[in-house]
Each structure stands twice: as structure tokens, then as C-alpha cells.
Coordinates of C-alpha atoms and ligand atoms in Angstrom, one line a residue:
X8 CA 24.6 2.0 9.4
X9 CA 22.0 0.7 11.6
X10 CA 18.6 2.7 11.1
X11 CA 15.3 2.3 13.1
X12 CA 12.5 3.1 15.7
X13 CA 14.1 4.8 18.7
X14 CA 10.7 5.7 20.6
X15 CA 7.0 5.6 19.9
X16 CA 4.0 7.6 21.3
X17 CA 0.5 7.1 20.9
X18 CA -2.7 9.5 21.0
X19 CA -6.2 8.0 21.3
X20 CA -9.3 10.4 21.7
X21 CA -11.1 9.9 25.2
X22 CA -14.2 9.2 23.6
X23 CA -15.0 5.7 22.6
X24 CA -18.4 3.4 22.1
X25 CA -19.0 0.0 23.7
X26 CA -19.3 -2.6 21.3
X27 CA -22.1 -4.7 22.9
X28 CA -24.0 -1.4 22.9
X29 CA -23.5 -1.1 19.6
X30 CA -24.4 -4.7 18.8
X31 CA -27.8 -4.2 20.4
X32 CA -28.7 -0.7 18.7
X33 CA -27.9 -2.3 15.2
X34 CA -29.9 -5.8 16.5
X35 CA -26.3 -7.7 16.2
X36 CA -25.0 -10.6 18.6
X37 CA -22.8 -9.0 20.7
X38 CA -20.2 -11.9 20.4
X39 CA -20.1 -11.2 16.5
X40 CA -18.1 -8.2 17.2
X41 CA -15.9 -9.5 20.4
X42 CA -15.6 -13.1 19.7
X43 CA -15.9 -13.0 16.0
X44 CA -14.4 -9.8 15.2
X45 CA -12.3 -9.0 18.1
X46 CA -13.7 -5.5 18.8
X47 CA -14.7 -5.0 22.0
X48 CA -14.5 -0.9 22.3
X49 CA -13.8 1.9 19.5
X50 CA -12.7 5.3 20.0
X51 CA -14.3 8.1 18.4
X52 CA -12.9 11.4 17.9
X53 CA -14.8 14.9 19.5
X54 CA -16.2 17.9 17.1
X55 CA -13.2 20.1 17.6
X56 CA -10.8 16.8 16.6
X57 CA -9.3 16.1 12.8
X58 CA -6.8 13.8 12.2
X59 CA -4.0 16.5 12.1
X60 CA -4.9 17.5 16.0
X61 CA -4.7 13.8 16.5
X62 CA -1.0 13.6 15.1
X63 CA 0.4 16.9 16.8
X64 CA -0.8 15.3 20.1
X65 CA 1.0 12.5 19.2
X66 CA 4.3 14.2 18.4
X67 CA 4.3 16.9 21.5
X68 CA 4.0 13.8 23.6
X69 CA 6.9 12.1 21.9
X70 CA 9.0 15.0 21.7
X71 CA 8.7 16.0 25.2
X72 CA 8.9 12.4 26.5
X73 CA 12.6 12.7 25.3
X74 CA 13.1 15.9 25.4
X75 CA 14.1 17.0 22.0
X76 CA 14.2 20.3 20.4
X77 CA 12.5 21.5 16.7
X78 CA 16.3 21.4 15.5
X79 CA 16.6 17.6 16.7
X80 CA 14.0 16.9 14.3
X81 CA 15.4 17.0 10.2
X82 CA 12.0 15.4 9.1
X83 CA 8.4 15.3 9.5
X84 CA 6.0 13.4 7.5
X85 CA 2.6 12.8 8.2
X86 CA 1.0 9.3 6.5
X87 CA -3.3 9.4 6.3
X88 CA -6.1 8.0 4.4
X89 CA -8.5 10.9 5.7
X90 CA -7.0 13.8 4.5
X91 CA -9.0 16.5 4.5
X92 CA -7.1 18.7 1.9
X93 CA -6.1 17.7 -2.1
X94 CA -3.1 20.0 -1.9
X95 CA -1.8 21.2 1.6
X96 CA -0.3 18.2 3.1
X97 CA -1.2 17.3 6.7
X98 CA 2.4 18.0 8.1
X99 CA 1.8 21.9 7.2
X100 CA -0.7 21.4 10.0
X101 CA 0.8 19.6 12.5
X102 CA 4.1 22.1 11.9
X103 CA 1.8 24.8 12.8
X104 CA 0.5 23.7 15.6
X105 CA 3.6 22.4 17.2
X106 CA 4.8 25.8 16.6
X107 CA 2.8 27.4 19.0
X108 CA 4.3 25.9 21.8
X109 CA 7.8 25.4 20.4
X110 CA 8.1 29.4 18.9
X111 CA 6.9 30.6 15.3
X112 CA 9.7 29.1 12.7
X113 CA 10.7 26.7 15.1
X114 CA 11.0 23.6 12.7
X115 CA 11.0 26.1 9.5
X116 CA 14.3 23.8 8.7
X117 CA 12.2 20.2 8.6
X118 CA 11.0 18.5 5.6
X119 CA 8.5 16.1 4.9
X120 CA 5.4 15.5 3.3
X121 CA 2.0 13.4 3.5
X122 CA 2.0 10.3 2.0
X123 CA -1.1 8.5 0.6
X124 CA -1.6 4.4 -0.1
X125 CA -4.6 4.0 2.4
X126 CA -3.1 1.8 5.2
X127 CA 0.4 0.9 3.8
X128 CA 1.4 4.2 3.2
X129 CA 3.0 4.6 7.2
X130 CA 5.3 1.6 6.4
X131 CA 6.6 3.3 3.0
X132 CA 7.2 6.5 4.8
X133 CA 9.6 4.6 7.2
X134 CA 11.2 3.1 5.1
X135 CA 11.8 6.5 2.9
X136 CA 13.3 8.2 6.0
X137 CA 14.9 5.1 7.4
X138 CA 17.0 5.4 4.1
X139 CA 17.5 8.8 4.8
X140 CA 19.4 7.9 7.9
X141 CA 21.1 4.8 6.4
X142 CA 22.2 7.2 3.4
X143 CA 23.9 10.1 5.8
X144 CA 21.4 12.2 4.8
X145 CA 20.1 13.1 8.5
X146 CA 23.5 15.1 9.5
X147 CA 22.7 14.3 13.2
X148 CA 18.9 14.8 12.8
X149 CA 16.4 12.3 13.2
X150 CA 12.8 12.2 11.3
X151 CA 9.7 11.9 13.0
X152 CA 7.0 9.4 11.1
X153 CA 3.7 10.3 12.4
X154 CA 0.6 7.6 11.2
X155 CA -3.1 9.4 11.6
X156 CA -6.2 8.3 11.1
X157 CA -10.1 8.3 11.7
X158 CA -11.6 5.0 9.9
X159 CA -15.4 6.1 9.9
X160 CA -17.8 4.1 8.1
X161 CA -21.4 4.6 6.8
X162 CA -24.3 4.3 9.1
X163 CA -25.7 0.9 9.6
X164 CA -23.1 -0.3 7.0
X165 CA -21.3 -3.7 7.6
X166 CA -17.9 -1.5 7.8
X167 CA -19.3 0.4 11.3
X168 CA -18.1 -2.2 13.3
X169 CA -15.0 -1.6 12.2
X170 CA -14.2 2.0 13.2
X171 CA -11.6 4.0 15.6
X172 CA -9.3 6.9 15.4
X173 CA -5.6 7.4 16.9
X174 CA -2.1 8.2 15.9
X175 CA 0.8 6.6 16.7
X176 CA 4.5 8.4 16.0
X177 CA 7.6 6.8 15.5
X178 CA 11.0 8.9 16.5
X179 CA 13.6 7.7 13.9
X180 CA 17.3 8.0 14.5
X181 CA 20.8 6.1 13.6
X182 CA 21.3 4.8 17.4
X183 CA 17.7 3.1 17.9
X184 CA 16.7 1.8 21.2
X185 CA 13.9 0.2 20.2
X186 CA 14.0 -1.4 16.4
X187 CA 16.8 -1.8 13.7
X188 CA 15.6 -2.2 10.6
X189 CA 17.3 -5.5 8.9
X190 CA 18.9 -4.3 5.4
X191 CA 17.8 -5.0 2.0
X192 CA 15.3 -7.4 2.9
X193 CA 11.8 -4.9 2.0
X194 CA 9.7 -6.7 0.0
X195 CA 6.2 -5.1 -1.9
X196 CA 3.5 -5.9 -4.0
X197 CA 1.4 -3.9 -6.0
X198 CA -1.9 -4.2 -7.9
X199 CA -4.8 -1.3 -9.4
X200 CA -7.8 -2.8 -7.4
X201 CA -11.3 -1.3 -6.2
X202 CA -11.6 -3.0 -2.9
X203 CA -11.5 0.1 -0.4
X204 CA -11.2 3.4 -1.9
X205 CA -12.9 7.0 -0.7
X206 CA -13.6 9.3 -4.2
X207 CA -13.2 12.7 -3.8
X208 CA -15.4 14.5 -1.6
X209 CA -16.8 11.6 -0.2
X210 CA -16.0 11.2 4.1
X211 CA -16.7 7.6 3.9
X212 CA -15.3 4.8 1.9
X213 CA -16.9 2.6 -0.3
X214 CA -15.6 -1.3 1.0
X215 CA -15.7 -4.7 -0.5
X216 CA -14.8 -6.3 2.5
X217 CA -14.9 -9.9 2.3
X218 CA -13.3 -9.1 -1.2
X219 CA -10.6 -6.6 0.2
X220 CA -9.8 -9.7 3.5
X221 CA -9.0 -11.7 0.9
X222 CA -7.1 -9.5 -1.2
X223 CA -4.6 -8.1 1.8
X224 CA -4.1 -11.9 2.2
X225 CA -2.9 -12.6 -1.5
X226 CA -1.1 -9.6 -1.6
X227 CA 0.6 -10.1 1.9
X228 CA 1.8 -13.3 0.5
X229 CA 2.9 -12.1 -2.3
X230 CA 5.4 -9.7 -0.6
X231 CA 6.4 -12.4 1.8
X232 CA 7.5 -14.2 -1.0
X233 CA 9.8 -11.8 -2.3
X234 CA 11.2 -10.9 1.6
X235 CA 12.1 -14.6 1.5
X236 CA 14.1 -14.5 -1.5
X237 CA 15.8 -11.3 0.0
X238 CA 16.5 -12.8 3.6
X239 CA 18.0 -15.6 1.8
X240 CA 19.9 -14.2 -0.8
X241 CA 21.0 -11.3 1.6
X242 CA 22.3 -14.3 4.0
X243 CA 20.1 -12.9 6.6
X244 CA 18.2 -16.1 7.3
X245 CA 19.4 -19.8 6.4
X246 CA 16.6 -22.3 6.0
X247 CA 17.3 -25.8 7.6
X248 CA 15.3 -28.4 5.7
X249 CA 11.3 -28.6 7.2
X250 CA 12.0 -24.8 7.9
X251 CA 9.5 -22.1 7.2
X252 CA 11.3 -18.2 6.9
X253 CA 8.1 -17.6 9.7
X254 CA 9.9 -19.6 11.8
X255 CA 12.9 -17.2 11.7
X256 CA 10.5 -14.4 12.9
X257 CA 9.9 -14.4 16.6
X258 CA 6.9 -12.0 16.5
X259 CA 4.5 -11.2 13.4
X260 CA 2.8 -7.8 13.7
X261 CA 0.4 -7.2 10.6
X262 CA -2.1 -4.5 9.8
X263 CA -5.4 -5.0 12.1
X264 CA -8.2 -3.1 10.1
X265 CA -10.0 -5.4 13.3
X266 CA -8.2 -7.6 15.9
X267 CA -9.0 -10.7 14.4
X268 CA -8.0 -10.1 10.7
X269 CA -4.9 -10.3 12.2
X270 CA -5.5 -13.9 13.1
X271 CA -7.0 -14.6 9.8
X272 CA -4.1 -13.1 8.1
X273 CA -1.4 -15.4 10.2
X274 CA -3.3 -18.4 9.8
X275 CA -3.5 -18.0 5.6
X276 CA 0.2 -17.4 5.7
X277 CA 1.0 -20.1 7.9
X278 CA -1.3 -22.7 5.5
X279 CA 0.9 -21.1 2.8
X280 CA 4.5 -21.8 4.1
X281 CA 3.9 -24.8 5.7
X282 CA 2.5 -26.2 3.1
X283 CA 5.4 -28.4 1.3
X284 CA 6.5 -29.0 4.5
X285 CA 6.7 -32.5 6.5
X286 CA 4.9 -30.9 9.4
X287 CA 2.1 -30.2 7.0
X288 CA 1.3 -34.2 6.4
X289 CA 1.0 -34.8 10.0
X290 CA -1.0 -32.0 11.1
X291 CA -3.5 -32.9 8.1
X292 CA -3.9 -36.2 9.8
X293 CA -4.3 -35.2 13.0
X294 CA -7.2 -32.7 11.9
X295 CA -8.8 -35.7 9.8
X296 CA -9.8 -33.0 6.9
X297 CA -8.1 -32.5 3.6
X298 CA -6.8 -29.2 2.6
X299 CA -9.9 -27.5 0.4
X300 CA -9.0 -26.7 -3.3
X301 CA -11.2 -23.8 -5.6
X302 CA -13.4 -25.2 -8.1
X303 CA -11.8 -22.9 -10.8
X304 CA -7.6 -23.2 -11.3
X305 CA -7.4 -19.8 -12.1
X306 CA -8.1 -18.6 -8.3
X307 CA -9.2 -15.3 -9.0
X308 CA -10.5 -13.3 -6.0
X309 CA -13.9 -13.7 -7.8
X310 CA -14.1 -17.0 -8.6
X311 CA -12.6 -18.1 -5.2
X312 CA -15.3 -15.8 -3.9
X313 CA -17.8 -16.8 -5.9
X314 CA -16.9 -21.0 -5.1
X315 CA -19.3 -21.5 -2.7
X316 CA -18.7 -24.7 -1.9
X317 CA -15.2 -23.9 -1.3
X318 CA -16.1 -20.9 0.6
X319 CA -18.3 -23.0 3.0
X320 CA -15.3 -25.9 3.2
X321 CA -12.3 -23.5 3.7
X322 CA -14.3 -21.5 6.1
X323 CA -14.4 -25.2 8.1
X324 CA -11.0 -25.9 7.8
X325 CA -9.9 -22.9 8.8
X326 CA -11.6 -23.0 12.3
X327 CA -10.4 -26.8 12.4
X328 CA -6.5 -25.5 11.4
X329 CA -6.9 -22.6 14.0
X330 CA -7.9 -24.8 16.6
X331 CA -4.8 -27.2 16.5
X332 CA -2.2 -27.0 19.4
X333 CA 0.6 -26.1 16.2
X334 CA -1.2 -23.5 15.2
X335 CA -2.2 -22.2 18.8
X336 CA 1.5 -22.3 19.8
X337 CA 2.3 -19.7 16.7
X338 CA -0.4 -17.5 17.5
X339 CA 0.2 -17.0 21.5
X340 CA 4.1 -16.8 21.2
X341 CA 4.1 -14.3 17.8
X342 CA 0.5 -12.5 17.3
X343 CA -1.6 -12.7 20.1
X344 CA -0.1 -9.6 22.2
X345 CA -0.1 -7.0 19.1
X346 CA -3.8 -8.0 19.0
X347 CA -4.7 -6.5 22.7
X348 CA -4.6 -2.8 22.1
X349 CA -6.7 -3.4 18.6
X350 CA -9.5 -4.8 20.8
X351 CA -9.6 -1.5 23.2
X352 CA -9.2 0.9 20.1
X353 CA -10.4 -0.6 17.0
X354 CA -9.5 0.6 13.6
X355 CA -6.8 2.7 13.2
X356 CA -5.9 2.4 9.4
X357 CA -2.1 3.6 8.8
X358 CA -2.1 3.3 12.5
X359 CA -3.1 0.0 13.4
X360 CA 0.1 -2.3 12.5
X361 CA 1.9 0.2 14.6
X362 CA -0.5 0.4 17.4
X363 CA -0.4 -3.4 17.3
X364 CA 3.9 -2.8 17.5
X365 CA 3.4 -1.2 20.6
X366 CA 1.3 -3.5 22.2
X367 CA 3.2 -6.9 21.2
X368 CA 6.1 -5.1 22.8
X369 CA 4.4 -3.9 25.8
X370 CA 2.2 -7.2 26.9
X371 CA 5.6 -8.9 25.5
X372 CA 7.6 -7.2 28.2
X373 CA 4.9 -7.8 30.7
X374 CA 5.2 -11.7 30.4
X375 CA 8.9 -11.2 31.6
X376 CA 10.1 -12.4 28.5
X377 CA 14.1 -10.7 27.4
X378 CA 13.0 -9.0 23.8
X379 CA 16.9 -8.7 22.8
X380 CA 17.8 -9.8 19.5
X381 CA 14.0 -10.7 19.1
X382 CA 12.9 -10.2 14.9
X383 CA 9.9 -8.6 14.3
X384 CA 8.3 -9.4 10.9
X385 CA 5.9 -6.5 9.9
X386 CA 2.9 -7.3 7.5
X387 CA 1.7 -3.8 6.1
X388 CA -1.4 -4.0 3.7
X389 CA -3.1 -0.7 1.9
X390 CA -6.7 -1.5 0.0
X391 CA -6.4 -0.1 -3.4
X392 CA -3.9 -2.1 -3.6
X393 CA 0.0 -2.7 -2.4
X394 CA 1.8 -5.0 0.8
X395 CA 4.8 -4.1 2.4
X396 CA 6.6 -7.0 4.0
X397 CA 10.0 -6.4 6.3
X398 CA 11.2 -7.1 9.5
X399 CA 13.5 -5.6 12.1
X400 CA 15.7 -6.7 15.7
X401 CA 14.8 -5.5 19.2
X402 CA 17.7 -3.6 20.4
X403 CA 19.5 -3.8 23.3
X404 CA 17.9 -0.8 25.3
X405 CA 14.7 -1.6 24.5
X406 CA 13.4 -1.6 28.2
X407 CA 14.3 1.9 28.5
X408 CA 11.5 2.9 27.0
X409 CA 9.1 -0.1 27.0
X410 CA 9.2 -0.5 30.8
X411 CA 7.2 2.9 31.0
X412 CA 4.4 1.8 28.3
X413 CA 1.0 1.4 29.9
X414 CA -1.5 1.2 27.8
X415 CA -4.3 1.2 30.4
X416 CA -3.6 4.2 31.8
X417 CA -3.2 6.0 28.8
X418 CA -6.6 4.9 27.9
X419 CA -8.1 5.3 31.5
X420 CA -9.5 9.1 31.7
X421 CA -11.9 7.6 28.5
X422 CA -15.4 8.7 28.4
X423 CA -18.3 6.2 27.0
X424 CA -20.9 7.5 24.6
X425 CA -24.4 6.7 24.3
X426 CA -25.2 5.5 20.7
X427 CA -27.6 9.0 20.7
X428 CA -24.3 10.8 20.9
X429 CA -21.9 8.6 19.3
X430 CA -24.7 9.0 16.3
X431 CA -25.0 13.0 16.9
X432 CA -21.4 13.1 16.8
X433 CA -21.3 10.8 13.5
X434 CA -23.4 12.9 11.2
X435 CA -21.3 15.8 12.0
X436 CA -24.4 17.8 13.9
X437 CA -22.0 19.6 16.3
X438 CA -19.5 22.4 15.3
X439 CA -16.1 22.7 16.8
X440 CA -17.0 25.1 19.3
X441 CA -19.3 22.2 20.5
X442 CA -17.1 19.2 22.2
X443 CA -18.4 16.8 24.1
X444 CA -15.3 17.0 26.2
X445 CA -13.1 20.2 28.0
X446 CA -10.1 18.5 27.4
X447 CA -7.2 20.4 28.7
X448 CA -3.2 20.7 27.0
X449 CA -4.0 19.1 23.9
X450 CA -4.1 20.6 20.3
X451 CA -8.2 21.2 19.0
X452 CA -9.6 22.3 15.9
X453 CA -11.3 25.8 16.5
X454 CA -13.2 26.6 13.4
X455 CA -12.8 25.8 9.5
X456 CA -13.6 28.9 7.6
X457 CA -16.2 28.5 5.2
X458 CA -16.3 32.1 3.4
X459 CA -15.2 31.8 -0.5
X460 CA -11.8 33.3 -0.3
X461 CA -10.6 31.4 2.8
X462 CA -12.8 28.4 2.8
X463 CA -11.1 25.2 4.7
X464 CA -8.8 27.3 6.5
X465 CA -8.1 25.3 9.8
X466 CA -7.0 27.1 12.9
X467 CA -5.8 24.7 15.6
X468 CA -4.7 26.2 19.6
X469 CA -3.5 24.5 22.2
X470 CA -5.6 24.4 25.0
X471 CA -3.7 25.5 28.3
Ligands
COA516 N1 -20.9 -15.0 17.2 C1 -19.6 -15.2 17.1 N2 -19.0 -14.9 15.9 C2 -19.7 -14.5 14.8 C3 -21.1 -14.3 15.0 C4 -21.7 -14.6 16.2 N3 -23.0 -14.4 16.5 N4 -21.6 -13.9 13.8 C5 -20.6 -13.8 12.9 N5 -19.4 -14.2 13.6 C6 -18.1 -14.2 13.0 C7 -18.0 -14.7 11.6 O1 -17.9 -16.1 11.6 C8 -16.7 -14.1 11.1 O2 -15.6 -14.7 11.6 P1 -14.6 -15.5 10.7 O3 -14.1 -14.5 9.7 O4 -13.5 -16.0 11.5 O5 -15.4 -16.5 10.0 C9 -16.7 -12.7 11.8 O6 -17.6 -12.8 12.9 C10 -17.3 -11.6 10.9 O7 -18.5 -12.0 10.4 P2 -18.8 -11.7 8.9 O8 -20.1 -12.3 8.5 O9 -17.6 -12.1 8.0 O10 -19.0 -10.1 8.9 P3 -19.5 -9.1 7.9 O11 -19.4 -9.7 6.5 O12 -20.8 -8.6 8.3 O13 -18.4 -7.9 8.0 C11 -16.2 -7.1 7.6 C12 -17.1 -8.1 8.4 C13 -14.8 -7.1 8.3 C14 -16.1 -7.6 6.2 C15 -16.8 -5.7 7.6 O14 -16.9 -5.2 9.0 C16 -15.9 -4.6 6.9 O15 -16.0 -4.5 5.7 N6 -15.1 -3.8 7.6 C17 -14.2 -2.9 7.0 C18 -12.9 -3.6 6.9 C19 -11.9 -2.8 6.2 O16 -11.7 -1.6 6.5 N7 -11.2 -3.3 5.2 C20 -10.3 -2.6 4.4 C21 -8.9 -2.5 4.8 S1 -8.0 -4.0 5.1

């Protein structure tokens, strides 16, 4: 049975701050964060926004767009690395709130809960409820996978440049017009590290992130290793020989903590599969620089990290491999579109492969190219640590629903924040009742109840 993404809606907060503004409050080159991250704005959520208010926009927008009923809907779950509860899951919320315009009880038939694994955890709660389709489980109903997220950093921390909030929800049903998921090809990794983690309590993470870069990378490829033993043992790719399983993908969407990781990402997986190839020998000629090679054969993350040397020469090579017409062909055919929406957003954690879906098949559709039949090869990584490598075909009626994306005007009634405000709004020095914005039919946080009997009770309206 086929199983996959039928629709996809996204919510952004109207708030955002400019990136060269932010460069020159922090005394940073403006270009390190648009050339040489890729972030050129980042939204920023208002006082009486949480990420649960984020998601229930998302899915009011979804479900009206296709005008479904609560009883369409068999699932709900909610994935999120800034939960703001250790017991009541975040789909409680969102339940409640879409209740109040759908009828008290509405969806009291719907499960679902809120899964956890920092940025991967999205792609594992698709595939749970695509396998709740493929296994007949759904009688009819389809499951609505809603990825949430505010990714806030310390003040004047190296991790501030990286911020944004959004959701993006995914309707999921046996008849798909967007994505099928391709069969028994999922591949993960998994691995107990400390390189972006949030203790309890805590509203910021603590990030090793040159560390965790280089870990999503490793343990990307290590999932992409086991996907190609699956495609070809499942006979859903056959490799010709001087073939790479990446040349079997027509697009490559991976998780974009910034735009340009995403570039990173493709060009350490591209080094990695091409490798033993012939194409490899030639390309090393034409770029006049041998491949680099760690001091220390054990290629720990910390010894690699610690080399350097071989920091300083791969770091070279890199830009040299980037720069090459093969590589540049790879990027602007299979990347480069799932990297716009990143730049006008910034970090959406969970959210941000799936953001970056959306737009790879928006500007896609905008180059007039036919995205039938085209395979999608999703790279999903969550710090802490696990990858999540699997891929999926464009369905016929894709156009139905990617002809009306429009990113732009979704985005357009934004409002730009001074760094005063962005800051006021940062330290959490306004209460709910104090927004910066009157924003009209949209869920908001009212108040959190801070008396001892009650204390985090949320209560959420929607704003007529
Ligand atoms: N002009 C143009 N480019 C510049 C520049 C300038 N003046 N200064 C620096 N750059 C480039 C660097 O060369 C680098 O590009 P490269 O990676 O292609 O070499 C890029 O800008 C970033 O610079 P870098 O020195 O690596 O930045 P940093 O160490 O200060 O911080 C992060 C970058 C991403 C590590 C940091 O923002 C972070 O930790 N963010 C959080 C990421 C996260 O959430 N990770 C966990 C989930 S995956």
C-alpha cells in the first residue's frame, strides 16, 4: 500500500530580525552570517507565542486548506525539542486548541503523542504513522505529523546566529498527492553523544557546534550506508559500474540547523560516495590537490578535531571540491532550492528538513521543471545522537497542491525588530498579555498559571 505526504502547511511567526543588523550589534561581518552561514533573516516568536500555538496554526491552516473534518483525522502527533512540559505531551495542547473552533470532543477519537530526539524526532514520527497506514491501521483515517520548534540560543553565544521558530505539518494518507514513501529502504544510526543537549529546566541548549557539524555528517553517512544496502537489496536501485546510490536521487533535502550546513553536509557525502569511483581520479586532477588524510587512523571526532593541520587542509579542499563545475552541477540540480526558505527563516530544528521539503518543491516547480516520478532522498539528523536516512517519489498530482505554495507571501505581512526588542523579547521581559503584535485568527498563549496547585497551566484562544 502506498503511504506518504498528501499536503503540507507551514506557520512562521511575523516577527523576525535582520541578520546584518544583527552582525553589527554583535561587531560580526555581516557576510559571516549570509555568505558564510547562509542566514540572512530569522524569525522570532511574540510573548503570547509557545511552540504548541505555533503547531495548531499550522494544523487549522492545513485542515481547512482541504477541508477535512476532526473525524478525517485518526492521528495527531506533535514532534519538538522545546517542550515546555516533562509529562503532558504537546498534542494535548494543540487538541485543545483546535477544539475551540472545531467543537469541545471534536478529535476526542485521535491518538498520538509527542516525540523527542532533538531534530530527527519529526522523521521517526512519519515513519511511525506512515506504517500505520501501510499496516491498515488508519480504517480510512489519515494522521496529521505536526514538527514545532523555537531554536533559541544564549545571548552573545556563537549558537545566536543560528536561531528561528516555525512549524511545518504534514497531512498523511494512503492516496498521497504529494510524496510516497519508497518501502523498506529506512535506514538509522544511533550513538549516546553530548553534542547538543538542553538539561532539564534549562530554555537554552548547551552546543558543541563545530563538534555536533561534524558528527550529523558521520552519522548521516552512516545511515546512508545502510539505505544503500536496503535500496539494493530491496531491488529498488541497481548500480551501473562508476554509479553512486546519490546519483539515483534526484533531489537531496537534509536537516538545515543553517542554510549552509546543508551544503556542507552534501559535499562530505558526495567526497564519501564518490570516492572509489573513476570520476573521483579525474576530478582530483583537475583540482591539483590530494584528498587530506587525519593524522591519527582512529578518526575520532576528537582527534580529527583536534588535527589541526588537517583541519586547516580539509577546510581548503573543501572550498576547492565545492568550487568544481561536478560538484556545482549536484548542488544546483538537487540541494540548492530546499536551501531558499532556510535563508528567510533560519533554524527551525524538527522543522527545518521539512521546511527545506517545501521549498525544493516549490522553487522546483517554479523552474518549470515536471517533478513526476522525481526521488527525494531525505537526510534527517538529531544532536544527541541518531540519523534517519530514506527517500520517497513525487506523485502524480503533485501540482495540485504545489502550484498554490508561495512562500513570499506567506512571509510578506512580517514585521522587523530592532535588536532592543528582539533582546526585550529574548530575556522573556514581556508577559503574554504584552505582544508586540495584534495578530488576528490565530491561536495565542494567554497566560501560564503560576499559583502552586495549577502552576504551568496554559490557556490558549483563538483570536477572532
Ligand atoms: N565572510 C564570509 N564567511 C565567513 C566570514 C566572513 N567574514 N567569517 C566566517 N565565515 C564562514 C566560515 O568560513 C564558515 O564557513 P565554512 O563552514 O564553509 O568554512 C562559516 O562562516 C561559519 O564560521 P565559523 O567560524 O565556523 O562559525 P562559528 O564557529 O562561530 O559558529 C556554528 C558556527 C554553526 C558552529 C554556530 O553558529 C553553532 O553552534 N550553531 C548552532 C548549530 C546547531 O544548532 N547545531 C546542532 C544541531 S545540528
Amino acid at each position: 500500500m502506498a503511504a506518504g505526504i498528501d499536503d503540507i502547511a507551514i506557520y512562521i511567526p511575523r516577527l523576525f530580525i535582520d541578520a546584518a543588523d544583527f552582525a553589527k550589534a554583535r561587531g560580526l561581518d555581516p557576510e559571516k552570517l549570509q555568505k558564510g552561514l547562509g542566514v540572512s533573516q530569522m524569525a522570532i516568536v511574540d510573548t503570547n507565542q509557545d511552540p504548541a500555538c505555533l503547531a495548531a496554526n499550522a494544523c487549522l491552516q492545513i485542515m481547512q486548506k482541504n477541508k477535512l473534518s476532526p473525524e478525517d483525522i485518526g492521528r495527531l502527533y506533535v514532534s519538538t525539542e522545546s517542550s515546555f512540559d516533562e509529562s503532558k505531551a504537546m498534542n494535548s495542547y494543540v487538541i485543545g486548541m483546535l477544539e475551540q473552533v472545531y467543537g469541545q470532543g471534536a478529535f476526542e477519537h485521535c491518538g498520538g503523542v509527542e516525540t523527542k530526539f532533538a531534530c530527527v524526532s519529526g522523521s521517526y514520527a512519519l515513519y511511525d504513522n506512515t506504517n500505520w497506514i501501510r499496516a491498515g491501521e488508519a480504517e480510512g483515517k489519515q494522521a496529521l505529523v505536526v514538527v514545532s520548534d523555537i531554536a533559541k540560543y544564549d545571548l552573545g553565544s556563537s549558537g545566536e546566529m543560528t536561531q528561528g521558530a516555525g512549524a511545518v505539518v504534514m497531512l498523511l494518507n494512503d492516496e498521497p498527492r504529494l510524496l510516497a514513501f519508497d518501502p523498506k529502504v529506512t535506514a538509522t544510526s544511533i550513538k549516546d553523544e553530548y553534542d547538543f543537549y538542553r538539561p532539564f529546566g534549562k530554555e537554552t541548549p548547551i552546543v558543541h557546534g563545530q563538534y555536533s557539524n561534524l558528527l550529523y555528517m558521520i552519522q548521516v553517512r552512516k545511515a546512508l550506508e545502510i539505505y544503500k544496502k536496503k535500496a539494493l537489496s530491496s531491488g529498488l536501485m541497481k548500480l551501473e559500474p562508476g554509479e553512486t546510490i546519490l546519483d539515483h536521487m534526484d533531489y537531496l533535502n537534509m536537516h538545515l540547523p543553517y542554510s549552509n550546513m546543508g551544503k556542507k553536509a552534501l559535499a562530505y557525502l558526495i567526497r564519501h560516495e564518490w570516492r572509489q569511483l573513476p570520476r573521483w581520479k579525474k576530478l582530483i586532477q583537475d583540482m591539483g590537490m590530494l584528498e587530506p588524510v587525519p593524522k591519527d587512523p582512529r578518526g575520532t571526532i576528537e582527534s580529527v578535531l583536534g588535527d589541526e593541520e588537517f583541519m586547516a587542509k580539509d577546510h581548503e579542499f573543501t572550498k576547492l571540491f565545492t568550487k568544481t563545475k561536478e560538484f556545482q552541477e549536484v548542488y544546483e540540480s538537487k540541494l540548492a532550492s530546499s536551501l531558499i526558505a532556510s535563508k528567510m527563516i533560519g533554524n527551525l530544528y524538527t522543522a527545518s528538513l521539512y521546511l527545506g521539503f517545501r521549498s525544493c518543491l516549490e522553487f522546483e516547480y517554479q523552474k518549470g521543471i515536471d517533478l513526476n516520478g522525481k526521488r527525494v532522498g531525505f537526510g534527517s539528523y538529531g544532536s544527541g545522537s541518531s540519523a534517519m536516512v530514506f527517500s520517497g517519489l513525487i506523485q502524480p498530482q503533485y501540482e495540485e497542491v504545489v502550484k498554490n505554495m508561495n512562500l513570499e507571501a506567506e512571509l510578506a505581512p512580517r514585521r522587523k525588530l530592532t535588536l532592543q526588542e528582539y533582546e526585550i523579547l529574548h530575556e522573556n521581559k514581556l508577559s503574554p498579555e504584552e505582544p508586540m503584535l495584534n495578530t488576528k485568527r490565530e491561536f495565542i498563549l494567554v497566560d501560564v498559571n503560576t499559583t502552586t496547585e495549577s502552576r504551568g497551566e496554559r490557556r490558549y484562544i483563538f483570536n477572532e
